[in-house]
Amino acid sequence: MTAPTKPSPDNPAAPAPGSDRGAGHTPSGTALHSPVIGWFDEHARDLPWRRPEAGAWGVMVSEFMLQQTPVNRVLPVYEQWLVRWPRPADLAAEAPGEAVRAWGRLGYPRRALRLHGAAAAITERHGGDVPSDHAQLLALPGIGEYTAAAVASFAHGRRHAVLDTNVRRVFARAVTGVRYPPNATTAAERRLARALLPEEEATAARWAAASMELGALVCTARNEACHRCPIAAQCAWRLAGKPEHEGPPRRGQTYAGTDRQVRGRLLAVLREAHTPVPQSALDRVWHEPVQRARALDGLVSDGLVEPLADGRYRLPLS
Ligand code: SF4
């Protein structure tokens, strides 16, 4: 007996649960490309890292910043960053602590250290130019699969599957027929993303940017705006009657009271001080001593804070 087929990234051709559609109704990549890219041509936001003058370095900086922070918070920090450090070598010439200081309140500040480390490697290995080759990008410190693919695609027009949270949600709904993708990216999602890539390199790069923008503006996590969606007529999840999420509970985004909040407060003190600060200045920002010490230890072990022999602390100089 053949087991019933359930749509999954492994088997995107299967009908969605609750649907009486045949396998042939699941949208193919080619049927999606043209409407999504056409929509993007008309509705894409004019963001500074999408302008030609941003260059590959601008794209790389934006990708580091946007990974866990919304566009509106990234914009002012991005603009200041590029004015101060218009090339990777400009950033590499400064202490890593300056990158952490300029990162401001974007959150997850290890990204600032990783960006600084990547800038130093680009300066040493590639004469200060961000490489266009995916393997060379991936070989840089602090750059993972996502960022390498995004920079190669958005900055250099290469053909790569760029799988961020927005793209994963669009593919989950439109192709797989479920409300949400898994909590962490799976090999099956990567296979699906590669299968959906247009053959032609320039079209593949447009598709990567367009499918991401569709997830950011129309097919959002909370409110999918299907009436404005260019692929509504083909969307597997919509056509199946939008079945409820069946997977494990989705991860929450709690912040208040967490070690992340304490770390943020401790770092804010150090960012604003241009000389080393005593322990007492750090003790004032959080009432609970065990959690405070744990957060400070974490910042030190992550290389974001440097303890000095005299008991004071500062942002890292090297
Ligand atoms: S039709 Fe609705 S659910 Fe489907 S991709 Fe478009 S916005 Fe998302």
Short mmCIF file of C-alpha atoms and ligand atoms in Angstrom, two decimals:
data_model
loop_
_atom_site.label_atom_id
_atom_site.label_comp_id
_atom_site.label_asym_id
_atom_site.label_seq_id
_atom_site.Cartn_x
_atom_site.Cartn_y
_atom_site.Cartn_z
CA MET A 1 0.00 0.00 0.00
CA THR A 2 1.26 3.45 -0.80
CA ALA A 3 1.43 5.89 2.11
CA PRO A 4 -0.55 9.10 1.54
CA THR A 5 1.67 11.87 0.26
CA LYS A 6 1.95 14.93 2.41
CA PRO A 7 3.48 18.12 1.09
CA SER A 8 6.95 18.71 2.38
CA PRO A 9 10.01 20.49 1.10
CA ASP A 10 11.15 17.01 0.06
CA ASN A 11 8.02 16.41 -1.88
CA PRO A 12 6.63 19.78 -2.93
CA ALA A 13 4.50 18.15 -5.59
CA ALA A 14 2.22 16.45 -3.08
CA PRO A 15 -1.17 18.00 -2.34
CA ALA A 16 -1.54 20.00 0.86
CA PRO A 17 -3.46 18.47 3.80
CA GLY A 18 -7.17 18.94 3.51
CA SER A 19 -6.86 19.68 -0.18
CA ASP A 20 -8.39 17.64 -2.91
CA ARG A 21 -6.04 19.12 -5.43
CA GLY A 22 -3.99 16.77 -7.51
CA ALA A 23 -0.21 16.81 -7.43
CA GLY A 24 -0.14 18.79 -10.66
CA HIS A 25 -1.57 21.90 -8.95
CA THR A 26 1.45 22.62 -6.80
CA PRO A 27 3.17 25.62 -8.31
CA SER A 28 6.38 25.01 -10.14
CA GLY A 29 9.35 27.33 -9.88
CA THR A 30 8.89 28.61 -13.41
CA ALA A 31 5.25 29.51 -12.76
CA LEU A 32 6.29 31.57 -9.74
CA HIS A 33 9.32 33.40 -11.11
CA SER A 34 7.69 35.82 -13.46
CA PRO A 35 4.86 37.07 -11.19
CA VAL A 36 7.14 37.43 -8.16
CA ILE A 37 9.88 39.24 -10.08
CA GLY A 38 7.29 41.42 -11.83
CA TRP A 39 5.79 42.35 -8.46
CA PHE A 40 9.26 43.12 -7.12
CA ASP A 41 10.03 45.43 -10.06
CA GLU A 42 6.99 47.46 -9.12
CA HIS A 43 6.96 47.30 -5.32
CA ALA A 44 10.51 46.80 -4.05
CA ARG A 45 11.53 49.26 -1.37
CA ASP A 46 14.22 51.73 -2.28
CA LEU A 47 16.78 50.68 0.33
CA PRO A 48 20.31 52.09 0.36
CA TRP A 49 22.00 48.69 0.09
CA ARG A 50 20.04 48.00 -3.10
CA ARG A 51 21.42 51.06 -4.88
CA PRO A 52 24.38 50.55 -7.21
CA GLU A 53 26.58 52.85 -5.16
CA ALA A 54 26.28 50.54 -2.12
CA GLY A 55 28.69 48.10 -3.77
CA ALA A 56 29.49 44.68 -2.40
CA TRP A 57 30.72 46.08 0.92
CA GLY A 58 27.41 47.92 1.46
CA VAL A 59 25.52 44.72 0.71
CA MET A 60 27.70 42.76 3.11
CA VAL A 61 27.27 45.28 5.93
CA SER A 62 23.50 45.32 5.41
CA GLU A 63 23.31 41.52 5.45
CA PHE A 64 25.13 41.33 8.78
CA MET A 65 22.85 43.98 10.27
CA LEU A 66 19.57 42.68 8.84
CA GLN A 67 19.98 39.09 9.96
CA GLN A 68 18.27 39.66 13.29
CA THR A 69 17.19 43.31 13.19
CA PRO A 70 14.33 45.00 11.30
CA VAL A 71 15.04 47.37 8.41
CA ASN A 72 13.87 50.54 10.19
CA ARG A 73 16.36 50.02 13.02
CA VAL A 74 19.16 49.09 10.67
CA LEU A 75 18.84 52.11 8.36
CA PRO A 76 20.41 54.85 10.54
CA VAL A 77 23.22 52.60 11.80
CA TYR A 78 23.96 51.39 8.27
CA GLU A 79 24.19 54.94 6.91
CA GLN A 80 26.58 56.04 9.66
CA TRP A 81 28.65 52.88 9.31
CA LEU A 82 29.20 53.36 5.57
CA VAL A 83 30.10 57.03 6.02
CA ARG A 84 32.67 56.13 8.66
CA TRP A 85 33.96 52.94 7.03
CA PRO A 86 33.31 53.17 3.28
CA ARG A 87 35.64 50.24 2.55
CA PRO A 88 36.52 47.06 4.44
CA ALA A 89 40.07 48.35 5.02
CA ASP A 90 38.71 51.42 6.86
CA LEU A 91 36.94 49.20 9.36
CA ALA A 92 39.85 46.76 9.62
CA ALA A 93 42.15 49.63 10.58
CA GLU A 94 40.13 50.35 13.74
CA ALA A 95 39.87 48.43 16.99
CA PRO A 96 37.09 45.81 17.10
CA GLY A 97 35.62 47.68 20.05
CA GLU A 98 34.83 50.59 17.71
CA ALA A 99 32.71 48.25 15.61
CA VAL A 100 30.87 47.16 18.79
CA ARG A 101 30.39 50.82 19.77
CA ALA A 102 29.04 51.78 16.33
CA TRP A 103 26.75 48.75 16.34
CA GLY A 104 24.71 50.66 18.92
CA ARG A 105 21.43 49.04 19.84
CA LEU A 106 21.05 46.69 16.87
CA GLY A 107 21.33 43.72 19.22
CA TYR A 108 23.31 40.48 18.91
CA PRO A 109 26.56 42.48 18.94
CA ARG A 110 28.78 39.50 18.15
CA ARG A 111 27.79 40.33 14.59
CA ALA A 112 29.87 43.53 14.89
CA LEU A 113 32.96 41.55 15.86
CA ARG A 114 32.36 39.08 13.04
CA LEU A 115 31.96 41.88 10.52
CA HIS A 116 35.19 43.43 11.76
CA GLY A 117 36.97 40.08 11.42
CA ALA A 118 35.62 39.62 7.88
CA ALA A 119 36.77 43.13 6.93
CA ALA A 120 40.27 42.35 8.18
CA ALA A 121 40.40 39.11 6.17
CA ILE A 122 39.09 40.86 3.02
CA THR A 123 41.81 43.46 3.42
CA GLU A 124 44.54 40.85 3.90
CA ARG A 125 43.47 38.20 1.41
CA HIS A 126 41.56 40.06 -1.29
CA GLY A 127 43.23 43.46 -1.52
CA GLY A 128 40.29 45.12 0.20
CA ASP A 129 37.63 44.02 -2.32
CA VAL A 130 34.74 41.84 -1.21
CA PRO A 131 35.12 38.61 -3.22
CA SER A 132 32.36 37.61 -5.62
CA ASP A 133 32.97 33.88 -5.40
CA HIS A 134 30.75 32.00 -2.98
CA ALA A 135 33.55 29.68 -1.76
CA GLN A 136 35.87 32.63 -1.09
CA LEU A 137 33.11 34.43 0.79
CA LEU A 138 32.37 31.33 2.83
CA ALA A 139 36.06 31.01 3.71
CA LEU A 140 36.04 34.44 5.40
CA PRO A 141 35.78 34.35 9.20
CA GLY A 142 32.32 35.09 10.53
CA ILE A 143 30.55 34.41 7.24
CA GLY A 144 28.13 31.52 7.05
CA GLU A 145 26.25 29.91 4.21
CA TYR A 146 23.43 32.45 4.26
CA THR A 147 25.63 35.55 4.14
CA ALA A 148 27.94 34.11 1.48
CA ALA A 149 24.94 33.30 -0.73
CA ALA A 150 23.29 36.67 -0.10
CA VAL A 151 26.41 38.69 -0.92
CA ALA A 152 27.24 36.62 -4.01
CA SER A 153 23.66 36.96 -5.22
CA PHE A 154 22.69 40.52 -4.27
CA ALA A 155 26.06 42.18 -4.85
CA HIS A 156 27.43 40.14 -7.72
CA GLY A 157 24.32 38.75 -9.42
CA ARG A 158 25.36 35.13 -8.90
CA ARG A 159 22.97 32.17 -8.85
CA HIS A 160 22.49 30.97 -5.27
CA ALA A 161 19.60 29.93 -3.09
CA VAL A 162 19.32 32.64 -0.44
CA LEU A 163 17.25 31.20 2.35
CA ASP A 164 16.31 33.68 5.03
CA THR A 165 13.30 33.57 7.31
CA ASN A 166 11.12 35.51 4.83
CA VAL A 167 11.95 33.28 1.88
CA ARG A 168 11.44 30.14 3.97
CA ARG A 169 7.96 31.33 4.97
CA VAL A 170 6.97 32.12 1.36
CA PHE A 171 8.18 28.71 0.16
CA ALA A 172 6.48 26.93 3.08
CA ARG A 173 3.16 28.51 2.21
CA ALA A 174 3.20 28.86 -1.56
CA VAL A 175 4.88 25.56 -2.40
CA THR A 176 4.75 23.19 0.57
CA GLY A 177 1.29 24.26 1.70
CA VAL A 178 1.96 24.84 5.43
CA ARG A 179 1.65 28.02 7.48
CA TYR A 180 5.19 28.07 8.89
CA PRO A 181 8.54 26.53 8.00
CA PRO A 182 10.37 24.41 10.62
CA ASN A 183 12.05 26.30 13.48
CA ALA A 184 15.51 25.70 12.01
CA THR A 185 16.40 25.46 8.35
CA THR A 186 16.38 21.86 7.12
CA ALA A 187 18.27 20.12 4.32
CA ALA A 188 14.92 19.57 2.63
CA GLU A 189 14.26 23.31 2.55
CA ARG A 190 17.66 23.87 0.97
CA ARG A 191 16.88 21.28 -1.68
CA LEU A 192 13.56 22.92 -2.41
CA ALA A 193 15.18 26.37 -2.65
CA ARG A 194 17.75 25.05 -5.11
CA ALA A 195 15.04 23.31 -7.14
CA LEU A 196 13.10 26.58 -7.38
CA LEU A 197 16.09 28.65 -8.59
CA PRO A 198 15.78 30.01 -12.13
CA GLU A 199 18.42 28.65 -14.48
CA GLU A 200 19.62 31.97 -15.77
CA GLU A 201 22.04 33.69 -13.39
CA ALA A 202 20.65 37.24 -13.51
CA THR A 203 17.06 35.97 -13.14
CA ALA A 204 18.12 33.80 -10.20
CA ALA A 205 19.55 36.85 -8.44
CA ARG A 206 16.32 38.82 -9.05
CA TRP A 207 14.28 35.88 -7.80
CA ALA A 208 16.31 35.68 -4.59
CA ALA A 209 15.72 39.36 -3.82
CA ALA A 210 12.10 39.27 -4.97
CA SER A 211 11.01 36.23 -2.97
CA MET A 212 12.64 37.74 0.11
CA GLU A 213 10.84 41.05 -0.37
CA LEU A 214 7.52 39.24 -0.85
CA GLY A 215 7.97 37.59 2.54
CA ALA A 216 8.93 40.91 4.14
CA LEU A 217 6.07 42.98 2.72
CA VAL A 218 3.16 40.71 1.76
CA CYS A 219 3.48 37.17 3.12
CA THR A 220 4.45 38.22 6.63
CA ALA A 221 4.49 35.98 9.69
CA ARG A 222 1.40 37.50 11.26
CA ASN A 223 -0.67 38.89 8.41
CA GLU A 224 -0.41 37.35 5.01
CA ALA A 225 -1.93 39.85 2.57
CA CYS A 226 -3.07 37.35 -0.04
CA HIS A 227 -5.23 39.96 -1.82
CA ARG A 228 -2.01 41.78 -2.78
CA CYS A 229 0.02 38.68 -3.52
CA PRO A 230 1.16 38.03 -7.09
CA ILE A 231 1.08 34.25 -6.60
CA ALA A 232 -2.20 33.97 -4.68
CA ALA A 233 -3.79 31.94 -7.47
CA GLN A 234 -1.09 29.29 -7.16
CA CYS A 235 -0.37 29.32 -3.42
CA ALA A 236 -0.67 25.78 -2.04
CA TRP A 237 -1.45 26.86 1.52
CA ARG A 238 -4.14 29.34 0.50
CA LEU A 239 -5.74 26.88 -1.92
CA ALA A 240 -5.81 24.25 0.83
CA GLY A 241 -7.90 26.57 3.01
CA LYS A 242 -4.97 27.75 5.16
CA PRO A 243 -4.68 24.74 7.50
CA GLU A 244 -3.45 25.55 10.99
CA HIS A 245 0.19 25.05 11.97
CA GLU A 246 0.81 21.44 12.99
CA GLY A 247 4.51 21.47 13.81
CA PRO A 248 6.23 22.13 17.14
CA PRO A 249 5.42 25.46 18.85
CA ARG A 250 7.17 28.39 17.29
CA ARG A 251 9.97 30.00 19.28
CA GLY A 252 9.00 33.15 21.11
CA GLN A 253 11.03 36.33 21.07
CA THR A 254 11.12 37.12 24.79
CA TYR A 255 13.62 39.74 25.82
CA ALA A 256 12.59 41.32 29.14
CA GLY A 257 14.43 39.74 32.04
CA THR A 258 16.72 37.62 29.88
CA ASP A 259 20.51 37.54 29.92
CA ARG A 260 20.31 39.23 26.51
CA GLN A 261 18.69 42.24 28.14
CA VAL A 262 21.36 42.37 30.84
CA ARG A 263 24.13 42.06 28.26
CA GLY A 264 22.56 44.90 26.30
CA ARG A 265 22.55 47.16 29.34
CA LEU A 266 26.13 46.33 30.27
CA LEU A 267 27.34 46.97 26.73
CA ALA A 268 25.45 50.28 26.58
CA VAL A 269 27.52 51.53 29.53
CA LEU A 270 30.75 50.58 27.78
CA ARG A 271 29.67 52.01 24.43
CA GLU A 272 28.93 55.37 25.96
CA ALA A 273 32.14 55.52 28.01
CA HIS A 274 35.28 56.36 26.09
CA THR A 275 37.54 55.32 28.95
CA PRO A 276 37.52 52.04 30.92
CA VAL A 277 34.70 51.77 33.46
CA PRO A 278 34.82 50.41 37.02
CA GLN A 279 32.78 47.40 38.12
CA SER A 280 30.51 49.69 40.16
CA ALA A 281 29.29 51.42 36.96
CA LEU A 282 28.26 48.04 35.57
CA ASP A 283 26.67 46.90 38.82
CA ARG A 284 24.19 49.76 38.64
CA VAL A 285 22.46 48.55 35.48
CA TRP A 286 21.00 45.29 36.83
CA HIS A 287 19.74 44.44 40.31
CA GLU A 288 20.34 40.69 40.33
CA PRO A 289 24.03 39.94 40.98
CA VAL A 290 24.18 36.32 39.77
CA GLN A 291 22.53 37.09 36.46
CA ARG A 292 24.60 40.24 36.09
CA ALA A 293 27.85 38.35 36.62
CA ARG A 294 26.78 35.64 34.22
CA ALA A 295 25.98 38.21 31.52
CA LEU A 296 29.30 39.99 32.03
CA ASP A 297 31.21 36.68 31.90
CA GLY A 298 29.44 35.89 28.66
CA LEU A 299 30.41 39.23 27.13
CA VAL A 300 34.04 38.68 28.13
CA SER A 301 34.16 35.15 26.77
CA ASP A 302 32.55 36.34 23.50
CA GLY A 303 35.34 38.91 23.14
CA LEU A 304 32.90 41.83 23.32
CA VAL A 305 34.30 43.17 26.60
CA GLU A 306 37.89 43.28 27.77
CA PRO A 307 38.63 43.00 31.51
CA LEU A 308 41.68 44.99 32.63
CA ALA A 309 44.16 44.03 35.32
CA ASP A 310 42.99 46.91 37.54
CA GLY A 311 39.42 45.53 37.65
CA ARG A 312 37.95 47.93 35.06
CA TYR A 313 36.35 47.00 31.73
CA ARG A 314 36.34 48.38 28.18
CA LEU A 315 35.38 47.49 24.63
CA PRO A 316 38.07 45.34 22.98
CA LEU A 317 41.08 47.03 21.43
CA SER A 318 42.32 44.02 19.52
S1 SF4 B 1 -1.18 33.81 -1.28
FE1 SF4 B 1 -1.05 34.53 0.81
S2 SF4 B 1 -0.13 32.85 1.97
FE2 SF4 B 1 0.25 32.44 -0.21
S3 SF4 B 1 2.26 33.28 -0.62
FE3 SF4 B 1 0.77 34.88 -1.13
S4 SF4 B 1 0.54 36.10 0.76
FE4 SF4 B 1 1.55 34.17 1.30
#
